[in-house]
PDB file of C-alpha atoms in Angstrom:
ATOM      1  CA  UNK A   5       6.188 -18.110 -11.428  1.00  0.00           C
ATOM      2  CA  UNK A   6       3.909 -15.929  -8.870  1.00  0.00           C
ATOM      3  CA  UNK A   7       1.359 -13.988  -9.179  1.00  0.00           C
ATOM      4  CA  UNK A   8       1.738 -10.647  -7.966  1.00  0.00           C
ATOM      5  CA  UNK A   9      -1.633  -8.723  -6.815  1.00  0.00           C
ATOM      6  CA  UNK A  10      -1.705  -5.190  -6.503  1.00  0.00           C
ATOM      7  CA  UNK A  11      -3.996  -3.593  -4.506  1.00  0.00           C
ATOM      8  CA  UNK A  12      -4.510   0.285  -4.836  1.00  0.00           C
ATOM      9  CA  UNK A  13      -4.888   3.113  -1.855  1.00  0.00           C
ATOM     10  CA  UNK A  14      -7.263   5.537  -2.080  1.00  0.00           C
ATOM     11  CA  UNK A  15      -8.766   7.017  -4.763  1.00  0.00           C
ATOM     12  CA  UNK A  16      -5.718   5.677  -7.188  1.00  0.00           C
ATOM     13  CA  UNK A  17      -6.207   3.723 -10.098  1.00  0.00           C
ATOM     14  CA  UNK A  18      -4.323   0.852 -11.504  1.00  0.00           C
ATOM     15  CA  UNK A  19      -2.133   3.058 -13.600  1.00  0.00           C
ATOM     16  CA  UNK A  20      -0.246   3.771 -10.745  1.00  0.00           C
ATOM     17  CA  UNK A  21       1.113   0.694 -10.869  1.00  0.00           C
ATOM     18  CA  UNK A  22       2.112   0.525 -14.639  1.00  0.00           C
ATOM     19  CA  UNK A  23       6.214   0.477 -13.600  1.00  0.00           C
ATOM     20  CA  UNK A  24       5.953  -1.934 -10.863  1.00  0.00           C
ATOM     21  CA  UNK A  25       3.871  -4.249 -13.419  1.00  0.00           C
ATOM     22  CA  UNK A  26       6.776  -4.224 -15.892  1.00  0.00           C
ATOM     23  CA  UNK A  27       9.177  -5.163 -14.250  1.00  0.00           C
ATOM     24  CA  UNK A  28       7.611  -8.111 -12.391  1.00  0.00           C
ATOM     25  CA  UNK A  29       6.608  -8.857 -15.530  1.00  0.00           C
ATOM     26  CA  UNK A  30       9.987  -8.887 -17.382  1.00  0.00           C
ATOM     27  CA  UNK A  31      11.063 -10.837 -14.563  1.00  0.00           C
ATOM     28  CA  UNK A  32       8.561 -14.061 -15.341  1.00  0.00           C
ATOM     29  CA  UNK A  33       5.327 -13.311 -13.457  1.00  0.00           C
ATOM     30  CA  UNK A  34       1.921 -12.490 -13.890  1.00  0.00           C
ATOM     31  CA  UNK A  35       0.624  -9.574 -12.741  1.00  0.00           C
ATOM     32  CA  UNK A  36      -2.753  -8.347 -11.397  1.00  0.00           C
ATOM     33  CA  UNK A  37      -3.083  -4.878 -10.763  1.00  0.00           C
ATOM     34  CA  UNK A  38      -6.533  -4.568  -8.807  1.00  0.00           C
ATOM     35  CA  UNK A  39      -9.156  -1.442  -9.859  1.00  0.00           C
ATOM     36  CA  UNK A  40     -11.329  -0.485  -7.212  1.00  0.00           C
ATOM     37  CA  UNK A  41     -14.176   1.119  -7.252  1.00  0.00           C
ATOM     38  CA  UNK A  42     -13.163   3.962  -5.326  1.00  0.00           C
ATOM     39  CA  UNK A  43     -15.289   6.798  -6.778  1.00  0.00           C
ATOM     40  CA  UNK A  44     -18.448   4.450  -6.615  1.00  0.00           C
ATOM     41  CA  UNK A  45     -20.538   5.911  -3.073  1.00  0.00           C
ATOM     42  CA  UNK A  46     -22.255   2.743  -3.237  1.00  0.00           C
ATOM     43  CA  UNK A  47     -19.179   0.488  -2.460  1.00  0.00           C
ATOM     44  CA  UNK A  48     -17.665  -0.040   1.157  1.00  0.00           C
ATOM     45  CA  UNK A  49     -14.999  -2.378   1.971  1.00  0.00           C
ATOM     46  CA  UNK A  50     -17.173  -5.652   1.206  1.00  0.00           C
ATOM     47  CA  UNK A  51     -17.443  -4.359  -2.088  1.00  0.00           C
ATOM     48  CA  UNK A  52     -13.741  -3.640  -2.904  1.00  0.00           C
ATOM     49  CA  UNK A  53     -13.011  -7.315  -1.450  1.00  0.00           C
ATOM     50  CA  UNK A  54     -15.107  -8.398  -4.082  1.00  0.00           C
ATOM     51  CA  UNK A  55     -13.536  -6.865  -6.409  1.00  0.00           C
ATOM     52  CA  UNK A  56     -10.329  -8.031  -5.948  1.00  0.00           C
ATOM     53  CA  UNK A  57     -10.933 -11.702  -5.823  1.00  0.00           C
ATOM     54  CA  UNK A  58     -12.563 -11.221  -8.836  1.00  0.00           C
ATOM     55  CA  UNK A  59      -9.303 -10.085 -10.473  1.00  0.00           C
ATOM     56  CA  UNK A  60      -7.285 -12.629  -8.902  1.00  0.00           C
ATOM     57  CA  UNK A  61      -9.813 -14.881 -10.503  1.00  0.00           C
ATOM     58  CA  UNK A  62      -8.765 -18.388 -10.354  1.00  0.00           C
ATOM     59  CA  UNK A  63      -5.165 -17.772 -10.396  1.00  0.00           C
ATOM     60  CA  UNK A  64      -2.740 -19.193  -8.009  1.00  0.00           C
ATOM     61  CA  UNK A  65       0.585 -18.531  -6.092  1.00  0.00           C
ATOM     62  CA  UNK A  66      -0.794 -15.101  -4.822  1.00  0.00           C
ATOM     63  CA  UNK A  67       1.739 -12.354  -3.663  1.00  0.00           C
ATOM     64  CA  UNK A  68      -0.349  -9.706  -2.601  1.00  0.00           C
ATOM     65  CA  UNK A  69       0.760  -5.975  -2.167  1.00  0.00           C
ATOM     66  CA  UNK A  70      -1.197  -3.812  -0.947  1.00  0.00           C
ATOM     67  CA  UNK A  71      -0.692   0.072  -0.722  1.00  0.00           C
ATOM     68  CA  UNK A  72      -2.085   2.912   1.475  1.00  0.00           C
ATOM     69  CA  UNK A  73      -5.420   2.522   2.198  1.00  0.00           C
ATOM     70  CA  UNK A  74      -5.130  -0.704   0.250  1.00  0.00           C
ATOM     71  CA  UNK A  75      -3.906  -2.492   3.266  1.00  0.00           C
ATOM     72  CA  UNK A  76      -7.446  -3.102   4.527  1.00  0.00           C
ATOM     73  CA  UNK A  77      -8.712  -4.416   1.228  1.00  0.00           C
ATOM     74  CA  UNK A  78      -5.615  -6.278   0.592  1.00  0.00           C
ATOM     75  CA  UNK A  79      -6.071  -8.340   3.896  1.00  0.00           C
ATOM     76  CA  UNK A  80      -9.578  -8.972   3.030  1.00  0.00           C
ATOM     77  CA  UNK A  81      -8.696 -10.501   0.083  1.00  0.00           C
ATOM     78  CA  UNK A  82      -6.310 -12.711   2.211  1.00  0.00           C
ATOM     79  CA  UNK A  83      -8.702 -14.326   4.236  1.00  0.00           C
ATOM     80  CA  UNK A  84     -10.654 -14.754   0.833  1.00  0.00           C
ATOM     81  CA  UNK A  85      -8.542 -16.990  -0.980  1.00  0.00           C
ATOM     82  CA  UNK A  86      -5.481 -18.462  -0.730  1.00  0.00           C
ATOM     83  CA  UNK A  87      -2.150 -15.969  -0.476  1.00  0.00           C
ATOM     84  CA  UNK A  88       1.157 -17.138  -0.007  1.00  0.00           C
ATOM     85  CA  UNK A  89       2.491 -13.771   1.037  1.00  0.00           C
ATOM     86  CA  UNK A  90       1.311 -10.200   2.031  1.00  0.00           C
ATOM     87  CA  UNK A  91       3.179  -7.337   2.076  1.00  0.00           C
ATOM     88  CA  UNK A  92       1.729  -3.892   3.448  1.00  0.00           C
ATOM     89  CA  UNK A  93       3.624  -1.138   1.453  1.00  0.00           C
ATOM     90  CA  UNK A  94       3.399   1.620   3.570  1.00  0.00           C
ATOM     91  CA  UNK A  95       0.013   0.778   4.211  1.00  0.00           C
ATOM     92  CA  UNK A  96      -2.271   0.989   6.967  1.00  0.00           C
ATOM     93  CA  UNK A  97      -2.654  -1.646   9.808  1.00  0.00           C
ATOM     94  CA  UNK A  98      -6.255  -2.407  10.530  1.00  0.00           C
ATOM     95  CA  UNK A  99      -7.348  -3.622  14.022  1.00  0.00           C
ATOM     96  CA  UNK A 100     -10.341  -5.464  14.416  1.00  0.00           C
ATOM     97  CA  UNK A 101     -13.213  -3.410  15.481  1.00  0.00           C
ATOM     98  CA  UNK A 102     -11.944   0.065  13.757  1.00  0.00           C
ATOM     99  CA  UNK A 103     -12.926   1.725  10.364  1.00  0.00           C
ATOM    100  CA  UNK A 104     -10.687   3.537   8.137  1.00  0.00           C
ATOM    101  CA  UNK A 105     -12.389   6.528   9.357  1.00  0.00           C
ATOM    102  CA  UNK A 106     -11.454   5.663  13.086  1.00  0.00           C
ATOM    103  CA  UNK A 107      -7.861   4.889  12.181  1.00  0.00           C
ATOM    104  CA  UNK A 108      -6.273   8.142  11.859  1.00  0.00           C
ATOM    105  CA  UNK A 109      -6.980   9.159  15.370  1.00  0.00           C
ATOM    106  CA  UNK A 110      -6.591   5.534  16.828  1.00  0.00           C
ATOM    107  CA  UNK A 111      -2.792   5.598  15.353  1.00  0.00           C
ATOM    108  CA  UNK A 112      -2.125   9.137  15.995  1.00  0.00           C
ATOM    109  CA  UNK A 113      -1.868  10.412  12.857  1.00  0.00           C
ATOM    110  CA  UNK A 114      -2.818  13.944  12.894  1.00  0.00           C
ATOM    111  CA  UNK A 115       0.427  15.071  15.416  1.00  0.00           C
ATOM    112  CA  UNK A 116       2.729  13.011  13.726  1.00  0.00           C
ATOM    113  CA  UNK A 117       1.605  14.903  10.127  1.00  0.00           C
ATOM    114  CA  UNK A 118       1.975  18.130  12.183  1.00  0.00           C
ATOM    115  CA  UNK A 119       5.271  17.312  13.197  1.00  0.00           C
ATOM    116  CA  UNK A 120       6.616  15.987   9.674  1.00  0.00           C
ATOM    117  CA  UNK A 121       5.336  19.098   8.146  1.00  0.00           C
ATOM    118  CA  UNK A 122       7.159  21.498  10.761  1.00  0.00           C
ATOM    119  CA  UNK A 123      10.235  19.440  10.103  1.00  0.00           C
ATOM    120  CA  UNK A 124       9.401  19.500   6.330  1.00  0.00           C
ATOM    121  CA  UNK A 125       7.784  23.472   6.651  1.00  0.00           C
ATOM    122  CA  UNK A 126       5.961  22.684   3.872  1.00  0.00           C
ATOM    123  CA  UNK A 127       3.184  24.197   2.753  1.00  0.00           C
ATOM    124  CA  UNK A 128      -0.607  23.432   3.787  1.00  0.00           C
ATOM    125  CA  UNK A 129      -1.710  22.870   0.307  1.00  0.00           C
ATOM    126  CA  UNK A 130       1.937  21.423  -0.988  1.00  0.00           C
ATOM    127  CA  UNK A 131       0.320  18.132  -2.450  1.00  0.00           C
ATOM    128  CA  UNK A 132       3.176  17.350  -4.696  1.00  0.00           C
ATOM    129  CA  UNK A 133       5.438  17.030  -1.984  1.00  0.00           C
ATOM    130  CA  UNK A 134       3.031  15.445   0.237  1.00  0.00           C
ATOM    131  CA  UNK A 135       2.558  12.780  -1.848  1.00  0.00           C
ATOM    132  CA  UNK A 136       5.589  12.949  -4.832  1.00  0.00           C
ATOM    133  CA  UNK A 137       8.580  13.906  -2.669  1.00  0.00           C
ATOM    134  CA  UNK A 138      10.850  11.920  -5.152  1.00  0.00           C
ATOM    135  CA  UNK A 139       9.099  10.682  -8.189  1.00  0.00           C
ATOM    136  CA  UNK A 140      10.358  12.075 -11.194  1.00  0.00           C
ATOM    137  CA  UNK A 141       8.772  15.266 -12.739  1.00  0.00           C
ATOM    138  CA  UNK A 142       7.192  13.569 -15.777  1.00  0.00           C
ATOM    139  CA  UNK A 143       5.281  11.154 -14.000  1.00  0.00           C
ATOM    140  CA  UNK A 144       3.955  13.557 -11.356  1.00  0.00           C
ATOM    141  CA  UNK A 145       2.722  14.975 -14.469  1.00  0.00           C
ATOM    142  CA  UNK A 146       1.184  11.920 -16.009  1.00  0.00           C
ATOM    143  CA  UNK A 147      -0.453  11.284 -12.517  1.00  0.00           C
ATOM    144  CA  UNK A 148      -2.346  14.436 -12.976  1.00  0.00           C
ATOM    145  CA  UNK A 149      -4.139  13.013 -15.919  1.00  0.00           C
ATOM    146  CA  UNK A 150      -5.666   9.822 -13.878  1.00  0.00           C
ATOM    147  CA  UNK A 151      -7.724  11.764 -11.215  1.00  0.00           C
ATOM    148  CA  UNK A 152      -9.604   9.278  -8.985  1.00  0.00           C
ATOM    149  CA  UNK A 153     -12.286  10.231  -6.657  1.00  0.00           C
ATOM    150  CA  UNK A 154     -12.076   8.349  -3.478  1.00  0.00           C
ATOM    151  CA  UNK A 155     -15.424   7.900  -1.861  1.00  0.00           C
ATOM    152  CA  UNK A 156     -16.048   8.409   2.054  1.00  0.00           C
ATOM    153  CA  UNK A 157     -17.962   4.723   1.926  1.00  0.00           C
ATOM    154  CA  UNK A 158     -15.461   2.284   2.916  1.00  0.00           C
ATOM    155  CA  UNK A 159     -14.108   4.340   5.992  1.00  0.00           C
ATOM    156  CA  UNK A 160     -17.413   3.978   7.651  1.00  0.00           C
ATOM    157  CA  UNK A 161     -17.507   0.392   8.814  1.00  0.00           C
ATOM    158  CA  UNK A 162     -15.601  -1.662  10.894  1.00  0.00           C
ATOM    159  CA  UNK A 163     -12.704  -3.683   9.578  1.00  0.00           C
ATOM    160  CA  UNK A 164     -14.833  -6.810   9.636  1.00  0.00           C
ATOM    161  CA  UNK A 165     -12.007  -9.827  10.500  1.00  0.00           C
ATOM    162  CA  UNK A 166     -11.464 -10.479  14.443  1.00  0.00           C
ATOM    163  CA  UNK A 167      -7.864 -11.437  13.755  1.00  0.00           C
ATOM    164  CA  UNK A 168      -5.088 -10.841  11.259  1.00  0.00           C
ATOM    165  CA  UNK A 169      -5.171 -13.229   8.575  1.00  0.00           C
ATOM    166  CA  UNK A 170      -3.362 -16.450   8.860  1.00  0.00           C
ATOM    167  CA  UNK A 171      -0.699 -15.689   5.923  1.00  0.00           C
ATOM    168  CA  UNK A 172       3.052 -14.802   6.127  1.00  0.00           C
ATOM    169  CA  UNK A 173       2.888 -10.822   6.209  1.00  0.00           C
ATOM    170  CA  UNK A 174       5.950  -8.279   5.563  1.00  0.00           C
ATOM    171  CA  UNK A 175       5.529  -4.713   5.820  1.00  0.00           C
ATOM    172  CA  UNK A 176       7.913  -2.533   3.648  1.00  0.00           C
ATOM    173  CA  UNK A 177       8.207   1.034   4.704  1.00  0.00           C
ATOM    174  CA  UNK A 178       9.152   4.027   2.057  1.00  0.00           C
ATOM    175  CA  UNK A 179      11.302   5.867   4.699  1.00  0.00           C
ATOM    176  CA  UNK A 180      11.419   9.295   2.563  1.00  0.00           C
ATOM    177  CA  UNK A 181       6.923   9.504   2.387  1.00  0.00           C
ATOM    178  CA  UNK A 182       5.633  12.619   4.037  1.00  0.00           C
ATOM    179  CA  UNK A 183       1.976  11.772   3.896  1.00  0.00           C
ATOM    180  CA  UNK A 184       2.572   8.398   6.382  1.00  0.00           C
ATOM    181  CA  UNK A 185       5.752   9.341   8.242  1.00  0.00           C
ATOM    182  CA  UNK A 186       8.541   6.587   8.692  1.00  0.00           C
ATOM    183  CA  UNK A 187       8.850   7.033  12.207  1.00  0.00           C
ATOM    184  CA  UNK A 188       5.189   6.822  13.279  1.00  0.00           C
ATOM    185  CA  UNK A 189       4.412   4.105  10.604  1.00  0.00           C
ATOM    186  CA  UNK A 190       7.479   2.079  12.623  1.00  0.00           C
ATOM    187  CA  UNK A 191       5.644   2.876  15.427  1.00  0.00           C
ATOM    188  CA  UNK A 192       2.008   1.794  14.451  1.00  0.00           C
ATOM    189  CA  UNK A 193       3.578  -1.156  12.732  1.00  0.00           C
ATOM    190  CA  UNK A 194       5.454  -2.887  15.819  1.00  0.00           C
ATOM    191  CA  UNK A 195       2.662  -1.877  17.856  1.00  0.00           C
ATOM    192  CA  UNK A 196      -0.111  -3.950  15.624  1.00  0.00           C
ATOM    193  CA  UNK A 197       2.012  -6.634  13.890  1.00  0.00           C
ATOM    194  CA  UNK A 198       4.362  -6.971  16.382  1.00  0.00           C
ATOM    195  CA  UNK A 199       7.526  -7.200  13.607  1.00  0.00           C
ATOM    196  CA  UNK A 200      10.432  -4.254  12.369  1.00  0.00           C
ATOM    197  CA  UNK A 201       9.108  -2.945   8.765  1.00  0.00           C
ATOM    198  CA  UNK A 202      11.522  -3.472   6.591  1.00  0.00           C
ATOM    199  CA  UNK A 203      12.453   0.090   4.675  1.00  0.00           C
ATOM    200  CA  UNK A 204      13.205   1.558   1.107  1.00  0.00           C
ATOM    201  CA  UNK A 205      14.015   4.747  -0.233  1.00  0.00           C
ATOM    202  CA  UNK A 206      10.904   6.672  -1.720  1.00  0.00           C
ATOM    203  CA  UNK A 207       7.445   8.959  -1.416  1.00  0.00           C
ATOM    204  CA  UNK A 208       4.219   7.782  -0.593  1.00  0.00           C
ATOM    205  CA  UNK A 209       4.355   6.623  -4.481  1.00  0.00           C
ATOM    206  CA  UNK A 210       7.692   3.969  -4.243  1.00  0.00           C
ATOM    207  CA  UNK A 211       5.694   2.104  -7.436  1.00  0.00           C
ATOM    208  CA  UNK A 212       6.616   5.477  -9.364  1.00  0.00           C
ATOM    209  CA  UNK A 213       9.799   6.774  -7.716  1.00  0.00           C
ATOM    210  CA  UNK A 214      11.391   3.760  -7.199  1.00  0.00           C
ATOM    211  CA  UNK A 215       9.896   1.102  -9.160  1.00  0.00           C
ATOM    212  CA  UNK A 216      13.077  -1.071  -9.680  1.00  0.00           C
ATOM    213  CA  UNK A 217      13.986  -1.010  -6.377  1.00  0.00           C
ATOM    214  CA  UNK A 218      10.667  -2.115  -5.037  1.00  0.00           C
ATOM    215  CA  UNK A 219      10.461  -4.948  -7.630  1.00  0.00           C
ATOM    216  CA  UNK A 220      13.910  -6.399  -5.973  1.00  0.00           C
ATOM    217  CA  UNK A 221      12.234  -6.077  -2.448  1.00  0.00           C
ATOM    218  CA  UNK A 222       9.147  -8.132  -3.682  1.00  0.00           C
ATOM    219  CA  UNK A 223      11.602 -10.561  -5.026  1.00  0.00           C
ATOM    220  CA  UNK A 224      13.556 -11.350  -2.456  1.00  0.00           C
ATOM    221  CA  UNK A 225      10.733 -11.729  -0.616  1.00  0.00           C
ATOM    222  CA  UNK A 226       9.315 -13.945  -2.779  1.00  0.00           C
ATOM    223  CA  UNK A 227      12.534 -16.469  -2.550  1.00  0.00           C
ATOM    224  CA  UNK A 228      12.877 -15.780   1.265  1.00  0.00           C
ATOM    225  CA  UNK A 229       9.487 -17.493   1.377  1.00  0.00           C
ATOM    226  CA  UNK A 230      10.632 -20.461  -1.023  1.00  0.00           C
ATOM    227  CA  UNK A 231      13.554 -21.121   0.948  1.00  0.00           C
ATOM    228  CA  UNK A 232      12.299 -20.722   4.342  1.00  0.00           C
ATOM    229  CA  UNK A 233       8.245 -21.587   3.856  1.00  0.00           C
TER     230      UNK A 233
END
């Protein structure tokens, strides 16, 4: 049995998660989804590591998943305690050095939005397909009723480890997201881990659209590393 640790993007709460959690669950592991304190000004990036290895408690046989914006809080927590396997779903790469803040320009972000959305022509303020390009109707509209601020404290200081974390790391790409592009998150990915995402279908929200799917990637992950360690 693993544990399975989910760590949140930005201002999302563990409800997002709720799908993904049952089936890992039905499938024989624990299961911790992570709660931030995103809305809380007073909390930066120390703080949400803190956080989560308080969840993870003393639990062992760590898969951690990070999402989003998670993906600097979820590699925190890897050089924290001990994690047999991260993998950065469609998440963002730190670098050593940078901020949140500082990574949207750093990566290029901005043009390759620009371009998705002239490929897309979707609307400026089109959130639902920014973000739920695929996830079924009734849980866009259950997503509505967990608003989460996300506070501007975290993207302020630098991502505080000089090197990756020493821990196996996969990065699964949701090749269908319009908020992080799959071609400039391929790019960004090979150019700061140095490895070929691996890619599913889904939005920016593959825990709601596809949340079956995703479970069997995280599995087969999971044996990968049990028969090649």
């Amino acid at each position: 049995m693993a544990t399975y640790v989910l760590i949140p993007g930005g201002g999302a709460d563990p409800w997002y998660w709720h799908l993904l959690v049952d089936e890992l669950r039905d499938r024989g592991h624990d299961v911790v989804a992570v709660d931030l304190p995103s809305d809380d000004d007073s909390a930066g990036l120390a703080e949400y590591a803190d956080a989560a290895v308080e969840a993870v408690g003393d639990r062992e046989n760590l898969i951690v998943v990070a999402h989003s914006l998670g993906g600097f809080t979820g590699t925190l927590l890897c050089d924290r305690v001990k994690v047999d396997l991260l993998v950065m779903l469609q998440a963002m790469v730190p670098k050593p050095g940078e901020s949140p803040g500082e990574w949207w320009a750093a990566t290029g972000y901005e043009q390759a939005r620009r371009e998705q959305d002239e490929r897309d022509a979707r609307a400026p303020d089109d959130d639902r397909t920014l973000f739920y390009f695929d996830t079924p109707p009734e849980l866009i509209a259950e997503a509505a009723k967990h608003p989460r601020g996300q506070s501007a404290t975290p993207m302020m200081k630098p991502w505080p480890l000089a090197t990756w974390p020493d821990v196996p790391t996969r990065f699964l790409l949701a090749r269908d997201d319009r908020f992080f592009p799959a071609e400039f998150l391929r790019r960004v990915v090979q150019d700061r881990l140095g490895i070929v995402p691996d890619e599913m279908p889904g939005d920016h929200m593959p825990m709601l659209s596809h949340p079956k799917t995703l479970a069997d990637r995280l599995e087969k992950y999971r044996l990968d590393l049990t028969e090649h360690p």
